[in-house]
XYZ file of C-alpha atoms in Angstrom:
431
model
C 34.446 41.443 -216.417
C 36.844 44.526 -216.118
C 38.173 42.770 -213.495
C 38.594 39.525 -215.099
C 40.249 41.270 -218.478
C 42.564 43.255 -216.113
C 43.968 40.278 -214.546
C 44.351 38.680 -217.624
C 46.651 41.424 -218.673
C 48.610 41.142 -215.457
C 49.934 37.969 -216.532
C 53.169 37.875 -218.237
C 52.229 38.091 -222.168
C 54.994 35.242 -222.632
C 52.949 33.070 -220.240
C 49.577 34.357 -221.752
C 51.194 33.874 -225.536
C 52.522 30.542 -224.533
C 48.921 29.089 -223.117
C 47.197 30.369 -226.666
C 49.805 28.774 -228.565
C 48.955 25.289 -226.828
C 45.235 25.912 -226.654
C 45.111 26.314 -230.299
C 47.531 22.907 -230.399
C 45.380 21.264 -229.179
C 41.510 22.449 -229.399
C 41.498 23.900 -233.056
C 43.989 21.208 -234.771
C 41.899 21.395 -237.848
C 42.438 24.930 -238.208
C 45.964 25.262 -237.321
C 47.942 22.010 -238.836
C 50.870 23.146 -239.367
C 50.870 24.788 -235.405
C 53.914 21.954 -234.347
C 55.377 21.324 -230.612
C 57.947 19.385 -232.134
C 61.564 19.640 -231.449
C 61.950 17.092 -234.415
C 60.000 18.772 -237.215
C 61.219 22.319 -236.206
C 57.997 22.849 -233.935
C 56.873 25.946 -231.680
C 59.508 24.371 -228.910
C 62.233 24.279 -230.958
C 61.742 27.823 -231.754
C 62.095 28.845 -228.283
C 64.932 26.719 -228.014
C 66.452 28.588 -231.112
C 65.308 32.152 -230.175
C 66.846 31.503 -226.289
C 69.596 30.704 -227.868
C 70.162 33.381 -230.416
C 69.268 36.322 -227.761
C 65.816 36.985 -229.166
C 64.001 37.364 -226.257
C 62.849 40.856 -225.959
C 58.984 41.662 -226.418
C 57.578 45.062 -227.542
C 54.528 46.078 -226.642
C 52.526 49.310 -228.809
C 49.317 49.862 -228.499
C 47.461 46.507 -227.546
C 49.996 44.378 -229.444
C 53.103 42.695 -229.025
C 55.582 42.628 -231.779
C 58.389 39.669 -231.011
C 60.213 40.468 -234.191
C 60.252 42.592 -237.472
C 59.437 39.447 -240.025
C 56.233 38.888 -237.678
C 52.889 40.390 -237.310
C 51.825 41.642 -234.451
C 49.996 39.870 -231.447
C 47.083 39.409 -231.017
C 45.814 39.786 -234.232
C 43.813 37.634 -236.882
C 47.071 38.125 -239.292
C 49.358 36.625 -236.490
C 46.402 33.741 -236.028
C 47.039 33.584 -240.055
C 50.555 33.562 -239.446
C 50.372 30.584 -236.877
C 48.128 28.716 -239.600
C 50.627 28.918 -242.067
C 53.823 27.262 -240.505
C 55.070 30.732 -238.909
C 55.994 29.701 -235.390
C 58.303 26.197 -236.838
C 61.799 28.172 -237.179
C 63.598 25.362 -237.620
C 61.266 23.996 -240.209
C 62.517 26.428 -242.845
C 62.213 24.867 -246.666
C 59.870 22.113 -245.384
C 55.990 21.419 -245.485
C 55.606 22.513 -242.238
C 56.332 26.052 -242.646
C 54.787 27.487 -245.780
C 54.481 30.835 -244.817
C 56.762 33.879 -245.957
C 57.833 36.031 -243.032
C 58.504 39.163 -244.767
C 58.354 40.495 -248.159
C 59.877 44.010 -248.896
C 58.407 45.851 -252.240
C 60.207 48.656 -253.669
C 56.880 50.887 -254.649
C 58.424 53.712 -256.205
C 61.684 54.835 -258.288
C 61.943 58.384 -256.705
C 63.783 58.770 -253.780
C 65.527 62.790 -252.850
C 68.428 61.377 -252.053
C 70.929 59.000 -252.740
C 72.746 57.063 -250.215
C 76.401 55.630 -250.219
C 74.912 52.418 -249.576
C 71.919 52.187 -252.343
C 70.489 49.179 -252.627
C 68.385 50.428 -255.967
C 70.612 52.026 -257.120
C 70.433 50.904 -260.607
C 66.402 51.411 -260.617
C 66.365 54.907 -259.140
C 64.507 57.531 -261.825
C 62.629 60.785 -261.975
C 59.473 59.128 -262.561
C 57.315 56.028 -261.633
C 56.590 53.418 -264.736
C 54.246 50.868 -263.026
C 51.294 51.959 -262.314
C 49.510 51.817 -258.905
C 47.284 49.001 -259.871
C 50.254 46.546 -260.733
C 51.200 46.601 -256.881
C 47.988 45.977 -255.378
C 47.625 43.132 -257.719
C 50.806 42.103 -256.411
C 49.594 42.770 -252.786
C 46.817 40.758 -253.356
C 48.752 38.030 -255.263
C 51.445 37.815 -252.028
C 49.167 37.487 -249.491
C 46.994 35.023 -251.415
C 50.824 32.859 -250.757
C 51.253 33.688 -247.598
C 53.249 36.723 -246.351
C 53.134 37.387 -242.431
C 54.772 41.430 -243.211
C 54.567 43.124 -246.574
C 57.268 46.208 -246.201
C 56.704 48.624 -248.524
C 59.406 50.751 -249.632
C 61.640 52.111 -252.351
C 63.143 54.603 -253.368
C 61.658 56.880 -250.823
C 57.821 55.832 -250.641
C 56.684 59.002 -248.824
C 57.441 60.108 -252.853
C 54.356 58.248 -253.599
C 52.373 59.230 -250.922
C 48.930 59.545 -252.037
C 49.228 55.824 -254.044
C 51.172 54.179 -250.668
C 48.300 55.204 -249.055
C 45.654 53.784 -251.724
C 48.457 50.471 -251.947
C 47.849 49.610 -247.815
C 43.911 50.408 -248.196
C 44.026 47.703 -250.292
C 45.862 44.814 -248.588
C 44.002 42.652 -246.401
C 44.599 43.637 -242.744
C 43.523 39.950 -241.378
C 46.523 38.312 -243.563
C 49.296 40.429 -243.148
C 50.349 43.331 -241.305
C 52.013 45.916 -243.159
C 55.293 48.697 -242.630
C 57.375 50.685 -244.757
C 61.098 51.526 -244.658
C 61.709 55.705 -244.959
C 64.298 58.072 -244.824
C 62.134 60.253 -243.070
C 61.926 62.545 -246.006
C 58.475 64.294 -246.355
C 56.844 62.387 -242.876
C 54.138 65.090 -241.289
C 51.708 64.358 -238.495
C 49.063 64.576 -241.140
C 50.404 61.773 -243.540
C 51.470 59.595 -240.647
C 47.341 59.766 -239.531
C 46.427 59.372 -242.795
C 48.993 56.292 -242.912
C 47.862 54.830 -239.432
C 44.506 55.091 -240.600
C 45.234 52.669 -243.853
C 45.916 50.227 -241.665
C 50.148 51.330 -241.559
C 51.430 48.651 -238.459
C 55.064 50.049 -238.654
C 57.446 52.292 -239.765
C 61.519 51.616 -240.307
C 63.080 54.791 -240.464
C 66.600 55.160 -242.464
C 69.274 56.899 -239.713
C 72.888 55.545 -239.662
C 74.845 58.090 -237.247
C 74.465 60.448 -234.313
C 76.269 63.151 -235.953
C 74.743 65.376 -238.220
C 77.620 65.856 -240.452
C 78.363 61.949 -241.229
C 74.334 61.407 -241.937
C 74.166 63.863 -244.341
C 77.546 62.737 -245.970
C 76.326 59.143 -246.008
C 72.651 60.011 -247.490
C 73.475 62.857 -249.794
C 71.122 65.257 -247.959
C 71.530 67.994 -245.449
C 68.098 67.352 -244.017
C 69.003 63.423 -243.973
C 69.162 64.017 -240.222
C 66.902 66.017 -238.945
C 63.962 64.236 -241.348
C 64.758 60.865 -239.525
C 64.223 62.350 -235.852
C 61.299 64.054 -236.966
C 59.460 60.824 -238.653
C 60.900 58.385 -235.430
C 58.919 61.584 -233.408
C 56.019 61.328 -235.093
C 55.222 57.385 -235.787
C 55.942 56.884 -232.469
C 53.781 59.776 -231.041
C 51.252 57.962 -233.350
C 51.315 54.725 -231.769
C 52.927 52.688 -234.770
C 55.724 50.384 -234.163
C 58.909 52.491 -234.812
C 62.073 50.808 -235.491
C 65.507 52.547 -236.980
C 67.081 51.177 -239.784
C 70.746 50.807 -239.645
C 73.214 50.991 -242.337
C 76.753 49.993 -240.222
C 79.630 52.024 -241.636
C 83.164 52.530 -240.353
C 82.977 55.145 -238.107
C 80.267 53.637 -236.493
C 81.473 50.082 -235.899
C 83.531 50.514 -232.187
C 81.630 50.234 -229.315
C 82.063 53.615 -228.356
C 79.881 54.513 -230.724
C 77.400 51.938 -231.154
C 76.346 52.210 -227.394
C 75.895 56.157 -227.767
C 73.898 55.644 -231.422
C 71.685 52.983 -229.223
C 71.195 55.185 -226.183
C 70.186 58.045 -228.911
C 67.688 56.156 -230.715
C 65.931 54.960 -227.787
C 66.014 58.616 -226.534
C 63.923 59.519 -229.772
C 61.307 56.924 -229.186
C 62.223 54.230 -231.211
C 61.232 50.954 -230.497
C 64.058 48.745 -232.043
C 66.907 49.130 -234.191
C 68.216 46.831 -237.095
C 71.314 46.665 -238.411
C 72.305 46.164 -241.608
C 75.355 45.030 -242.836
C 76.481 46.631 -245.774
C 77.290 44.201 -249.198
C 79.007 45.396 -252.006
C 76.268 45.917 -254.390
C 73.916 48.186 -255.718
C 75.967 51.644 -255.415
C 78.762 49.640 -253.166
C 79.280 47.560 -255.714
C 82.543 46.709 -256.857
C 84.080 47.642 -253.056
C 85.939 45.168 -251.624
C 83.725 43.072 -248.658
C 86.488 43.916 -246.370
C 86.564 47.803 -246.418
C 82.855 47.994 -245.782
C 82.951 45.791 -242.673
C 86.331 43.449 -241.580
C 85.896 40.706 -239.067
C 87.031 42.958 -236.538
C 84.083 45.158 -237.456
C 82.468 42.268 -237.556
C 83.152 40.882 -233.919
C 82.410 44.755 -232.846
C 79.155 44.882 -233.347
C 77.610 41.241 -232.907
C 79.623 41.970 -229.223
C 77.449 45.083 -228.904
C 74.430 42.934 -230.472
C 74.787 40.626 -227.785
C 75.170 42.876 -224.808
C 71.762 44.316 -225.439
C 70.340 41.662 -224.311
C 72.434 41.599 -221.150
C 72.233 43.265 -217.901
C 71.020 47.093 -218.057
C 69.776 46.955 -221.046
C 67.576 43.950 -221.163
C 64.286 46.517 -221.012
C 66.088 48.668 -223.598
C 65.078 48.626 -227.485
C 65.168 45.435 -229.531
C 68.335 44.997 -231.779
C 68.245 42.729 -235.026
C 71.641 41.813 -236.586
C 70.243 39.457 -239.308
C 74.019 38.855 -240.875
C 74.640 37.305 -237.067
C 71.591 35.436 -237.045
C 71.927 34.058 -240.247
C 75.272 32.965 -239.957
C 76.125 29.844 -240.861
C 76.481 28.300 -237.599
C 73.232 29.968 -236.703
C 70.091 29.672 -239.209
C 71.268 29.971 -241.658
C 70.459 32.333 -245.046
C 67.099 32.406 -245.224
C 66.435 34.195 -248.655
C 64.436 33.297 -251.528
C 61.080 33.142 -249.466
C 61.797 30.698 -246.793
C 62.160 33.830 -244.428
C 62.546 36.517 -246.745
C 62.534 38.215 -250.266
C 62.428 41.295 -252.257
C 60.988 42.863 -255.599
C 62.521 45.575 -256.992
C 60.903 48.557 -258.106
C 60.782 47.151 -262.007
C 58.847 43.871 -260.238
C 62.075 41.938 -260.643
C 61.879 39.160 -257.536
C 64.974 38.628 -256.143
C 65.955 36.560 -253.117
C 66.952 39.311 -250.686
C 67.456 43.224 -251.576
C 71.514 42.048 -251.278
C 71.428 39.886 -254.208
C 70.690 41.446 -257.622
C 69.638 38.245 -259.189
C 66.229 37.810 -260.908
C 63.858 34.977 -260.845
C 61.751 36.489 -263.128
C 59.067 39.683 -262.933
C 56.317 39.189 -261.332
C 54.620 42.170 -263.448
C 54.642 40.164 -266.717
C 54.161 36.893 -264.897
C 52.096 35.507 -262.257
C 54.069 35.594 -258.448
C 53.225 32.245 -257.980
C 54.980 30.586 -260.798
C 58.165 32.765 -259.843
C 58.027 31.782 -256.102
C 57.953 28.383 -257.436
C 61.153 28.334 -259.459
C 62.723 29.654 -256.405
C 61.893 27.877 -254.227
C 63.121 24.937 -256.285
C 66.710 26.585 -256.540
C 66.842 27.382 -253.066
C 64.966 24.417 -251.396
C 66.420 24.921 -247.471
C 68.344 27.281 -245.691
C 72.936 28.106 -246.789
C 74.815 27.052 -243.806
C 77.878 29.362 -245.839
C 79.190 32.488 -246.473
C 76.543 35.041 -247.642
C 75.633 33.986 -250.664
C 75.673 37.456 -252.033
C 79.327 38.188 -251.196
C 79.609 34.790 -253.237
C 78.599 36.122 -256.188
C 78.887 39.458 -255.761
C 82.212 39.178 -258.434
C 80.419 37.467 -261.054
C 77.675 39.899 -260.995
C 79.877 42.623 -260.918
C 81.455 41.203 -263.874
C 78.547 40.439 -265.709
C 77.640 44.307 -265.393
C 80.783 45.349 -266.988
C 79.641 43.103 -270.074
C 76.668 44.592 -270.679
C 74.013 42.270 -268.265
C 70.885 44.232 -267.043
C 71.284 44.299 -263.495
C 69.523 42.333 -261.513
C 70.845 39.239 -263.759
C 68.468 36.659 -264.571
C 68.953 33.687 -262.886
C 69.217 31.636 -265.982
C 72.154 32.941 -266.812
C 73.677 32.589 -263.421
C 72.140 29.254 -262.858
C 75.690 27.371 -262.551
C 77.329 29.049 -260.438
C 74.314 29.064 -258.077
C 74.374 25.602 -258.032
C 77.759 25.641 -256.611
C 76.828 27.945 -253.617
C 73.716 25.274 -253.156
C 76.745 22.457 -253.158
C 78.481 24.549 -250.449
C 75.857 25.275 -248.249
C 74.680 21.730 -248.222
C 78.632 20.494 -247.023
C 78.434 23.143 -244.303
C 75.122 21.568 -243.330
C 76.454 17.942 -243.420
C 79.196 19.121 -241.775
């Protein structure tokens, strides 16, 4: 049998992921429905088609697993089996019937957080204290997974702030449905918390670092430990066998390919597994600067150049890199907010399409998650072959602020104007 098992694992796990996949097609049909070959209906082989296309190839392997993104659990595991069931594997099938589940949900847990970034995203909800109690979010856990969410990311704020409730939060999701990370600074990560993390059933860990120089990272996060807090939380999830990924905020000094080779050859050096990278958005504490001084299309060409070479030539074994602002471009998928990839609650339980856009569908805290998810998914039916729709809007919000609107905005009051982005993204698609 040891014999048999370690020939098994010989085999390439794309080969080996590949036969499950059609095994399950077409043995166990009554438990996996919505597990589609189709090219037509946005099936398993036009996701390969898609993901050849977009560069998406690369496989990491921790532990026993395989992770083959960041909005995915890992494989083989009864939450990726869950995953399959739901629609997960039919890409192209965003919006439709055939894919019901949500890839990745990010919840901001806590309001504390030590520092506070250039780039805040939560700005606006940041406080001394936490006002929702712990049992609100496992509720909420519960009430996610009950839809269907293949990652739950918990976050903030800084959730190591939390600790002992983050811990008490990822006892009690269910392990079989999703798999669960947070995103960190790095601030407060020991070997003891990250064992007493793992053992919760913690999958992954994005850690916040945006520079190789010390100087610039503490600038950008406000902290003179920003740096050295990151390398010692990368050190220590990955020592501990969790999927380690760095989270990257792009800023100007960063964005030449100088310096986003020698930031990629760094990270990897530290253990990480993958880096994303973020494109910053003027909102939250960038908002009201101008799209362009964040990140111009030469920026822009910079780094989805750089994106693209990692999956080239020496570096095809290297970490993973995510560029979701390339991937969701409008002659790629597409946005994907609102649930049919992705969304985010705030740390008030505001649910909001992505963490980008600071508009409210209503709080899932004072009403159920279900009827919430439902009126978005109504206003955003399929994927916005346009222009982020968060730079759309991000000068009505802005202005909106300035009059007094709580921040996120409800979408009611924005309603309109979305409409028009809808009408926009649809032409693109047409087109």
């Amino acid at each position: 049998m040891a014999k048999i098992l370690a020939g098994v694992r010989a085999i390439p796990v794309q080969i080996r992921f590949g036969c499950e996949v059609l095994w399950r097609w077409a043995f166990r049909r009554n438990r996996y429905r919505l597990l589609l070959l189709s090219f037509a209906r946005g099936g398993f082989l036009r996701t390969l088609q898609l993901l050849w296309r977009l560069k998406l190839t690369k496989i990491i392997a921790v532990g026993n697993r395989f992770h083959f993104s960041l909005v995915e659990p890992g494989w083989p595991s009864t939450a990726y089996d869950h995953y399959m069931a739901k629609g997960g594997l039919n890409l192209d099938a965003a919006g439709t019937s055939w894919k019901k589940q949500i890839d990745l949900a990010i919840l901001a847990v806590t309001r504390r957080c030590p520092y506070r970034c250039l780039h805040c995203y939560e700005i606006q909800n940041l406080a001394e204290t936490d006002t929702v109690p712990l049992e609100h979010w496992t509720k909420l856990i519960a009430e996610l997974q009950q839809v269907g969410v293949g990652v739950i990311v918990l976050s903030g704020g800084e959730p190591m702030a939390r600790f002992e409730d983050l811990v008490l939060m990822l006892r009690s999701g269910n392990k079989s449905l999703s798999d669960f990370h947070i995103h960190t600074t790095g601030h407060g990560v020991t070997a003891e918390k990250v064992r007493a993390l793992k053992e919760a059933g913690l999958v992954a860990a994005g850690v916040g670092l945006d520079d190789f120089d010390r100087r610039r990272q503490a600038e950008f996060r406000k902290s003179e430990n920003a740096f050295d807090a990151a390398l010692k939380a990368i050190h220590l999830f990955s020592e501990a066998g969790l999927f380690t990924y760095v989270n990257m905020c792009l800023t100007r000094p960063m964005m030449t390919r100088e310096n986003l080779r020698k930031f990629y050859y760094f990270i990897s050096e530290q253990g990480a597994s993958a880096l994303q990278l973020l494109e910053p958005i003027p909102c939250g504490a960038y908002a009201g600067a101008k799209k362009e001084s964040l990140c111009s299309a030469a920026d822009r060409s910079t780094v989805t150049e750089f994106f693209l070479d990692t999956y080239r030539g020496q570096w095809k074994t290297a970490p993973a890199v995510y560029y979701n602002a390339y991937l969701e471009a409008p002659r790629h998928l597409g946005c994907r907010m609102g649930g049919l990839s992705h969304l985010q609650i705030d740390g008030l339980g505001n649910v909001k399409p992505c963490a980008f856009l600071p508009v409210s569908f209503g709080n899932a805290f004072k009403e159920s998650f279900t009827s919430i998810y439902a009126k978005m998914r109504q206003a955003i039916q399929h994927p916005l072959h346009t222009e982020c729709p968060a730079m759309q809007m991000t000068g009505l919000i802005q202005s909106m602020s300035a009059r007094g609107f709580d921040i996120p905005v409800a979408y009611d009051e924005v309603a309109t104007d979305w409409q028009s982005v809808l009408k926009s993204g649809e032409l693109a698609t047409k087109q």
